[in-house]
Amino acid sequence: AILPGAAFNRPANEFTARLATVNFDGAKALAKCETIPLDTPLPDSFTKTYCKETLDACKRIVKWLHD
């Protein structure tokens, strides 16, 4: 989903947007989280393993913005 920045009190003349990406298996991610103690940060490999498609999409958006 994408919403204009004005929906989040950004100035109407500012070119901003908020993206919501949820292309991952939440059940698998939560199941894995339950095996990690609450006081332990998630390893960097966690998002690469359980949210790869979302991360790839974000990288493609950043590349598109810079090109």
Tab-separated table of C-alpha atoms in Angstrom:
chain	number	residue	atom	x	y	z
A	1	ALA	CA	0.000	0.000	0.000
A	2	ILE	CA	1.101	3.578	-0.551
A	3	LEU	CA	-0.386	6.672	1.038
A	4	PRO	CA	0.497	10.318	0.417
A	5	GLY	CA	2.499	12.136	3.064
A	6	ALA	CA	-0.424	14.518	3.622
A	7	ALA	CA	-2.269	11.579	5.245
A	8	PHE	CA	0.428	11.714	7.950
A	9	ASN	CA	0.440	15.486	8.462
A	10	ARG	CA	3.253	16.210	6.013
A	11	PRO	CA	2.886	19.458	4.038
A	12	ALA	CA	0.661	19.046	0.971
A	13	ASN	CA	3.375	20.561	-1.257
A	14	GLU	CA	5.985	18.046	-0.042
A	15	PHE	CA	6.560	15.015	-2.269
A	16	THR	CA	6.392	12.236	0.328
A	17	ALA	CA	4.620	8.932	0.696
A	18	ARG	CA	4.381	6.081	3.173
A	19	LEU	CA	4.772	2.553	1.869
A	20	ALA	CA	3.519	-0.577	3.594
A	21	THR	CA	5.096	-3.817	2.459
A	22	VAL	CA	4.027	-7.159	3.876
A	23	ASN	CA	5.199	-9.718	1.344
A	24	PHE	CA	6.457	-12.352	3.778
A	25	ASP	CA	5.165	-15.359	5.700
A	26	GLY	CA	4.330	-13.855	9.078
A	27	ALA	CA	3.601	-17.239	10.651
A	28	LYS	CA	7.099	-18.526	9.827
A	29	ALA	CA	8.732	-15.300	11.007
A	30	LEU	CA	6.810	-15.321	14.299
A	31	ALA	CA	7.555	-19.007	14.865
A	32	LYS	CA	11.265	-18.293	14.481
A	33	CYS	CA	11.022	-15.228	16.755
A	34	GLU	CA	9.596	-17.420	19.489
A	35	THR	CA	12.859	-19.406	19.529
A	36	ILE	CA	14.939	-16.268	20.193
A	37	PRO	CA	15.005	-14.841	23.748
A	38	LEU	CA	13.287	-11.449	24.100
A	39	ASP	CA	16.499	-9.811	25.331
A	40	THR	CA	18.421	-10.998	22.254
A	41	PRO	CA	18.407	-8.805	19.153
A	42	LEU	CA	17.309	-10.505	15.968
A	43	PRO	CA	20.331	-11.413	13.850
A	44	ASP	CA	20.864	-9.578	10.550
A	45	SER	CA	20.234	-12.875	8.796
A	46	PHE	CA	16.656	-12.941	10.145
A	47	THR	CA	15.248	-10.372	7.726
A	48	LYS	CA	17.333	-11.777	4.885
A	49	THR	CA	15.845	-15.210	5.556
A	50	TYR	CA	12.234	-14.401	6.442
A	51	CYS	CA	11.627	-11.093	4.618
A	52	LYS	CA	13.834	-11.443	1.526
A	53	GLU	CA	11.210	-10.416	-1.035
A	54	THR	CA	10.289	-7.317	0.979
A	55	LEU	CA	13.951	-6.326	1.353
A	56	ASP	CA	14.548	-6.879	-2.361
A	57	ALA	CA	11.546	-4.684	-3.192
A	58	CYS	CA	12.826	-1.893	-0.932
A	59	LYS	CA	16.259	-2.057	-2.566
A	60	ARG	CA	14.652	-1.838	-6.009
A	61	ILE	CA	12.660	1.238	-4.952
A	62	VAL	CA	15.827	2.913	-3.638
A	63	LYS	CA	17.644	2.114	-6.891
A	64	TRP	CA	14.719	3.486	-8.917
A	65	LEU	CA	14.768	6.713	-6.885
A	66	HIS	CA	18.505	7.164	-7.428
A	67	ASP	CA	18.468	6.383	-11.166
